[in-house]
Coordinates of C-alpha atoms in Angstrom, one line a residue:
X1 CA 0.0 0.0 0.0
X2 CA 3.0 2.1 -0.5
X3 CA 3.3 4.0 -4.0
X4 CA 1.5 6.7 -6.0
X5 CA 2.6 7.6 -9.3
X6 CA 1.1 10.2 -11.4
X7 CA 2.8 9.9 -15.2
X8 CA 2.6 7.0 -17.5
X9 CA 2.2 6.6 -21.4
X10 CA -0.7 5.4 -22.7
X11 CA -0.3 1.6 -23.8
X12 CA -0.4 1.2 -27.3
X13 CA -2.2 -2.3 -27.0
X14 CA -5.1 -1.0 -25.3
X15 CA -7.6 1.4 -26.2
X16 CA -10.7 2.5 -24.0
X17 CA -13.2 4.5 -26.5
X18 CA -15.9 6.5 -25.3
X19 CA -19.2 5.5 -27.4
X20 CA -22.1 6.7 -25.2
X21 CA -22.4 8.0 -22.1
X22 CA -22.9 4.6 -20.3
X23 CA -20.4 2.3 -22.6
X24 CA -16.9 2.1 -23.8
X25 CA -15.3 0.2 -26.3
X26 CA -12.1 -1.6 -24.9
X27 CA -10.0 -3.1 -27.4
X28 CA -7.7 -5.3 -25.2
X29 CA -8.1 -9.2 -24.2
X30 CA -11.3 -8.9 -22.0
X31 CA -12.9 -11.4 -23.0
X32 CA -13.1 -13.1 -19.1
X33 CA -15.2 -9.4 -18.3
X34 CA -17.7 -9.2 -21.2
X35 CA -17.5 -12.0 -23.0
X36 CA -20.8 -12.1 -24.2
X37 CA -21.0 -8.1 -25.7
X38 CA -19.1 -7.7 -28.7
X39 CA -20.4 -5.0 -31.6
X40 CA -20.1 -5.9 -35.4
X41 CA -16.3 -4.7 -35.1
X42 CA -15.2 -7.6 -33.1
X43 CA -15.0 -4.8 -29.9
X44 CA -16.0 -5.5 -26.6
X45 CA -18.9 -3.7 -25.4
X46 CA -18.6 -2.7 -21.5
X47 CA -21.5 -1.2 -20.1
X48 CA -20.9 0.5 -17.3
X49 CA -22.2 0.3 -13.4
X50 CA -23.8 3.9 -13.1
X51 CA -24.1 3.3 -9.3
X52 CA -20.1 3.1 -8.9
X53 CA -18.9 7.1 -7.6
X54 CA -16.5 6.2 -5.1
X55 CA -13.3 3.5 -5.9
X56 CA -11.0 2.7 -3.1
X57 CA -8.0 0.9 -3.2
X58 CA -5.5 -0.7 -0.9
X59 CA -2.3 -1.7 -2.9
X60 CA -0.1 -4.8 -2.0
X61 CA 2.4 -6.4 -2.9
X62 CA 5.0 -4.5 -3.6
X63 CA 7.8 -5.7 -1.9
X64 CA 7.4 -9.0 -2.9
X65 CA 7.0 -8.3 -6.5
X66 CA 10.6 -6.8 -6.6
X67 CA 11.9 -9.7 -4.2
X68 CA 10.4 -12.1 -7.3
X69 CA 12.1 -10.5 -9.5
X70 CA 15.1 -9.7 -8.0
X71 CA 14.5 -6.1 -8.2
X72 CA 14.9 -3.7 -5.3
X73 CA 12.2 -2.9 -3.3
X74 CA 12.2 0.7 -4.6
X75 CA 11.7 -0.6 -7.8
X76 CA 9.2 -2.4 -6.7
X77 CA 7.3 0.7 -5.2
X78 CA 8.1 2.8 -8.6
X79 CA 6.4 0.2 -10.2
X80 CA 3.4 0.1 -8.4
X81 CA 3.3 4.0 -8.8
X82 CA 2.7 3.6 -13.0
X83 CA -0.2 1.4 -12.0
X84 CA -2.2 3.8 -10.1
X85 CA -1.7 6.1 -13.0
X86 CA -3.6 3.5 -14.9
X87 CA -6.7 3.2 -12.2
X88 CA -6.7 6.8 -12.5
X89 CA -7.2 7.2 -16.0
X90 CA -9.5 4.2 -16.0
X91 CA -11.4 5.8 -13.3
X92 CA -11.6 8.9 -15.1
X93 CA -12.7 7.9 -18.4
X94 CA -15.5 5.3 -16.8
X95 CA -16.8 8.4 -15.2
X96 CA -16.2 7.4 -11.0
X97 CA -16.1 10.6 -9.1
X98 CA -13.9 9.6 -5.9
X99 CA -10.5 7.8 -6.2
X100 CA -8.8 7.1 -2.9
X101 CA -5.6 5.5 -3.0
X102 CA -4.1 4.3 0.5
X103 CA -0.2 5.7 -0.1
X104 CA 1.4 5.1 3.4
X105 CA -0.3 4.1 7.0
X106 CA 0.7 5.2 10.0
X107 CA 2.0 1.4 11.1
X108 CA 4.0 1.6 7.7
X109 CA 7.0 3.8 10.2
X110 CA 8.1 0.1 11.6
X111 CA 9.2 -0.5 7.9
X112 CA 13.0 0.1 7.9
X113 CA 14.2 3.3 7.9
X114 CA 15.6 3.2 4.0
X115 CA 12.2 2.6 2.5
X116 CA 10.5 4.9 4.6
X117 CA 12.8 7.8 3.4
X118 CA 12.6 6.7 0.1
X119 CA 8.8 6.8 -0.1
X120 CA 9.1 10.0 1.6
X121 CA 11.3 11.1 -1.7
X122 CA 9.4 9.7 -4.0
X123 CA 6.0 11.2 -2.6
X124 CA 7.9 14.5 -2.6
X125 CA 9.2 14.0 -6.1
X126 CA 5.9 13.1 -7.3
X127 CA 3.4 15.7 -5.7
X128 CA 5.9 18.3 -5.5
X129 CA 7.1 18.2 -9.9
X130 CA 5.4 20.6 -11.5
X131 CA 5.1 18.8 -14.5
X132 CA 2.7 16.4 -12.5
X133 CA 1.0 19.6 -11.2
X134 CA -0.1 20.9 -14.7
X135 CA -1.1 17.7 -15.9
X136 CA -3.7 17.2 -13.2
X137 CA -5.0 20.9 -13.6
X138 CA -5.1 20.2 -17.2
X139 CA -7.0 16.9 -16.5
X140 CA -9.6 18.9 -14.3
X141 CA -8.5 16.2 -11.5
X142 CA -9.1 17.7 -8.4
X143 CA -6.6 16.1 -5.2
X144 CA -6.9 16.0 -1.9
X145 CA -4.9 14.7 1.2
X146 CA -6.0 12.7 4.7
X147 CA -4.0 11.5 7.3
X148 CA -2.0 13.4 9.9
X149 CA 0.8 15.3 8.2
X150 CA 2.1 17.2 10.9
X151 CA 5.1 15.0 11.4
X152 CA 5.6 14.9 7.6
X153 CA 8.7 16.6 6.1
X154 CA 8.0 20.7 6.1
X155 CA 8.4 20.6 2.6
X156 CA 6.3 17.5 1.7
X157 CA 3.4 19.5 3.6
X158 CA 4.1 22.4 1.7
X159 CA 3.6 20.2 -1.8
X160 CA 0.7 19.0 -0.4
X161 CA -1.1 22.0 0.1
X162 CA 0.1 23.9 -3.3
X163 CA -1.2 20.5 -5.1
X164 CA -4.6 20.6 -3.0
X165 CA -5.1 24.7 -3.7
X166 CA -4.3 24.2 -7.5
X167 CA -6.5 21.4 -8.3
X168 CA -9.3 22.5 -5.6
X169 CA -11.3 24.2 -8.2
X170 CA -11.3 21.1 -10.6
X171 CA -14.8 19.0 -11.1
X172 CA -13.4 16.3 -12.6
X173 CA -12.0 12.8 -10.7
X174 CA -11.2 13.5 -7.2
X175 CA -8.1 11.8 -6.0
X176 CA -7.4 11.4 -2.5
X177 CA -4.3 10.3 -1.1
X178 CA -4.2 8.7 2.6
X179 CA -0.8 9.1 3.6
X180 CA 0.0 8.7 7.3
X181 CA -3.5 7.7 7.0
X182 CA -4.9 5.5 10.4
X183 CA -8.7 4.8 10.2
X184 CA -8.9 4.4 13.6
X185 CA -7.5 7.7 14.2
X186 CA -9.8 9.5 11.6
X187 CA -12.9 8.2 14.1
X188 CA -11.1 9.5 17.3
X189 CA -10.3 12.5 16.1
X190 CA -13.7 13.1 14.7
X191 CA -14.7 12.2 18.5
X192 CA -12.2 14.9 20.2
X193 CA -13.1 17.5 17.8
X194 CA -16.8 17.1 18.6
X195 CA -15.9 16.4 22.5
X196 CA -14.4 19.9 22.6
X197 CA -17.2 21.6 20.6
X198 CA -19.4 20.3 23.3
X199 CA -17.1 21.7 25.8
X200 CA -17.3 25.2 24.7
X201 CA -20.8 25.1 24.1
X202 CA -21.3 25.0 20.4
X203 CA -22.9 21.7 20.9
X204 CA -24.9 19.7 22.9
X205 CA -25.1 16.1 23.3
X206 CA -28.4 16.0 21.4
X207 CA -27.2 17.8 18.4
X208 CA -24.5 14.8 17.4
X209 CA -26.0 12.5 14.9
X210 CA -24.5 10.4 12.4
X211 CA -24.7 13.1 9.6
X212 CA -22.5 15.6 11.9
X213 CA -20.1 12.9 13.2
X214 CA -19.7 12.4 9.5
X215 CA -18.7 16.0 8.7
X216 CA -16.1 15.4 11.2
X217 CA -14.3 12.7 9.5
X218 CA -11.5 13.5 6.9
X219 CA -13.4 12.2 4.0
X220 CA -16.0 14.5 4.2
X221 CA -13.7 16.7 1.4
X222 CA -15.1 14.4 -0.9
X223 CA -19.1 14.7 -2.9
X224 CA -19.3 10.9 -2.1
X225 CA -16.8 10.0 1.2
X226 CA -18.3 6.2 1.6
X227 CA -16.3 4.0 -1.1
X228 CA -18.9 2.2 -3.7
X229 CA -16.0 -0.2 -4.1
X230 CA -12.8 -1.2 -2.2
X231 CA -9.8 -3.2 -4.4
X232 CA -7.3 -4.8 -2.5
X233 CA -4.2 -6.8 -4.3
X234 CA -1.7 -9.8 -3.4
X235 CA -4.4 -12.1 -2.0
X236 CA -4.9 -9.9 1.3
X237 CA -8.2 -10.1 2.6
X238 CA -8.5 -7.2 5.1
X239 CA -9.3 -3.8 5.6
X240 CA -6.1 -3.0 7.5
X241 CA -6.7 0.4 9.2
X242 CA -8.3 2.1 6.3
X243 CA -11.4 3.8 6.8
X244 CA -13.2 2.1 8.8
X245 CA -16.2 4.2 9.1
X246 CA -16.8 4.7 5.5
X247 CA -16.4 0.7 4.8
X248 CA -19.2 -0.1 6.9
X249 CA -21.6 -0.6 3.2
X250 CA -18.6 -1.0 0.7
X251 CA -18.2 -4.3 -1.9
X252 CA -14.9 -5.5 -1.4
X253 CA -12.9 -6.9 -4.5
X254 CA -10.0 -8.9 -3.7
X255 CA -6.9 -9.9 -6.6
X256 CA -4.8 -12.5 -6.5
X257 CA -2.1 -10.5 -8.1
X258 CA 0.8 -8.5 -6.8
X259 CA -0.3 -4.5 -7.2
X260 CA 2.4 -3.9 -9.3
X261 CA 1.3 -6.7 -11.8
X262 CA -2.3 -5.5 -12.2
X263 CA -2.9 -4.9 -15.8
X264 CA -5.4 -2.5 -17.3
X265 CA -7.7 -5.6 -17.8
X266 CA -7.5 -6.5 -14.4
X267 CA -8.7 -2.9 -12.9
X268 CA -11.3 -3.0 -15.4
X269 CA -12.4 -6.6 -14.1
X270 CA -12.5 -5.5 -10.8
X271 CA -14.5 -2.2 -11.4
X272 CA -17.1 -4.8 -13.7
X273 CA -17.5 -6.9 -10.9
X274 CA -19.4 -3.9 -8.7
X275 CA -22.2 -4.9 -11.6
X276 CA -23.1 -7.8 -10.2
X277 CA -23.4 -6.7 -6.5
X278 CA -26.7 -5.9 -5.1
X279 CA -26.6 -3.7 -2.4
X280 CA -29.3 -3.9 0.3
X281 CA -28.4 -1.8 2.6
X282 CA -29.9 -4.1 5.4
X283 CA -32.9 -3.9 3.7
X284 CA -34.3 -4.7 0.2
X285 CA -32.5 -4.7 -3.1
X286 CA -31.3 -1.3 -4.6

């Protein structure tokens, strides 16, 4: 769950082509996702979930990709980095409005001290390039950042907060990045900061409800905070300290692969499979 990358070329062997408003043509090897829609061309036809706003994704896997290939484990994490770029562009064209992408957790300090510094480069190097910067405003991407950065490098918080005032204006995809991100400590801060608004009297006990506990949590930057959809990679099967308030009604998709071997067919598999979910709610059928 440790990389982010924001630049990669277009493959040349896929192609993703807008045809309506609710369906793409994907010329690639899908035919394990939609097997059964293919137009006169021979293209696969993917019609798309309407319902699916908000992805989430947990990546894995990278350190033991690089250790399977022999590759270093910053490697490894540059690696993963050009994936997310192709989630992100994936998520874009299909239309989701929400991306979040769980960068570093506040357990990931045990890692050794090498690859922690290294991620903090690379997070640096990535946010803070201006080239990266005027692709996203170009994109209309709009970014935004949870998790406790006040023990984050003075001038990774200062990238941070030029990326989030340049793109805040943007209505297109909105990224956000959970870096020292603990979803246990979203909730208890949510708690303290309501605690002390009771405190000085701008509350009363009555007045909290799930809606204003809500506006408390760090998501609520976001038109949709609850994810529609969580991916998680390597074969992992848990949530792992990531939002655990806004999981409580999310479809959980879980890959077999290492994150840094996710293809574009695999994302797109994963984002088809919300299709076949029927969310109740607790209640009946939506």
């Amino acid at each position: 769950m440790l990389s982010l990358g924001f630049s990669l070329p277009h493959p040349s062997n896929n192609k993703l082509i807008i045809t309506n408003k609710n369906q793409y043509n994907f010329r690639t090897n899908l035919a394990k996702v939609c097997s059964n829609n293919v137009n006169a061309a021979g293209d696969q036809l993917v019609t798309l979930p309407e319902r699916l706003k908000h992805v989430a994704v947990i990546m894995d896997g990278h350190r033991r990709w690089a250790k399977n290939k022999g590759l270093t484990v910053k490697q490894g994490h540059r690696a993963g980095g050009e994936k997310i770029q192709v989630l992100t562009r994936l998520c874009s064209q299909w239309g989701v409005k929400v991306l979040t992408i769980f960068a570093f957790s506040t357990e990931n300090w045990v890692r050794l001290k090498e690859e922690v510094d290294f991620l903090m480069k690379l997070f640096l190097e990535l946010i803070g390039s201006q080239e990266n910067l005027d692709e996203w405003t170009r994109d209309g991407r709009r970014v935004s950042f949870i998790g406790d950065k006040s023990i984050l490098s003075k001038s990774l918080q200062k990238a941070l907060a030029v990326m989030e005032e340049r793109t805040k204006c943007n209505s297109g995809l909105h990224v956000i990045i959970a870096i020292n991100y603990s979803g246990r400590h979203d909730i208890l801060q949510a708690t303290k900061s309501i605690a002390s608004k009771v405190k000085n009297g701008h509350l009363t006990v009555k007045d909290i409800d799930q809606s204003l506990f809500e506006q408390e949590l760090e998501t609520y930057c976001a038109e949709f905070p609850e994810p529609d959809l969580l991916i998680r990679t390597s074969g992992e099967k848990r949530v792992s300290n990531f939002m655990l308030w806004q999981l409580a009604y999310t479809e959980f998709y879980f890959a077999n692969k290492l994150f840094p071997d996710m293809e574009e067919a695999d994302f797109m598999e994963a984002l088809m499979s919300f299709k076949s979910r029927q969310r109740r709610y607790g209640g009946q059928k939506i």
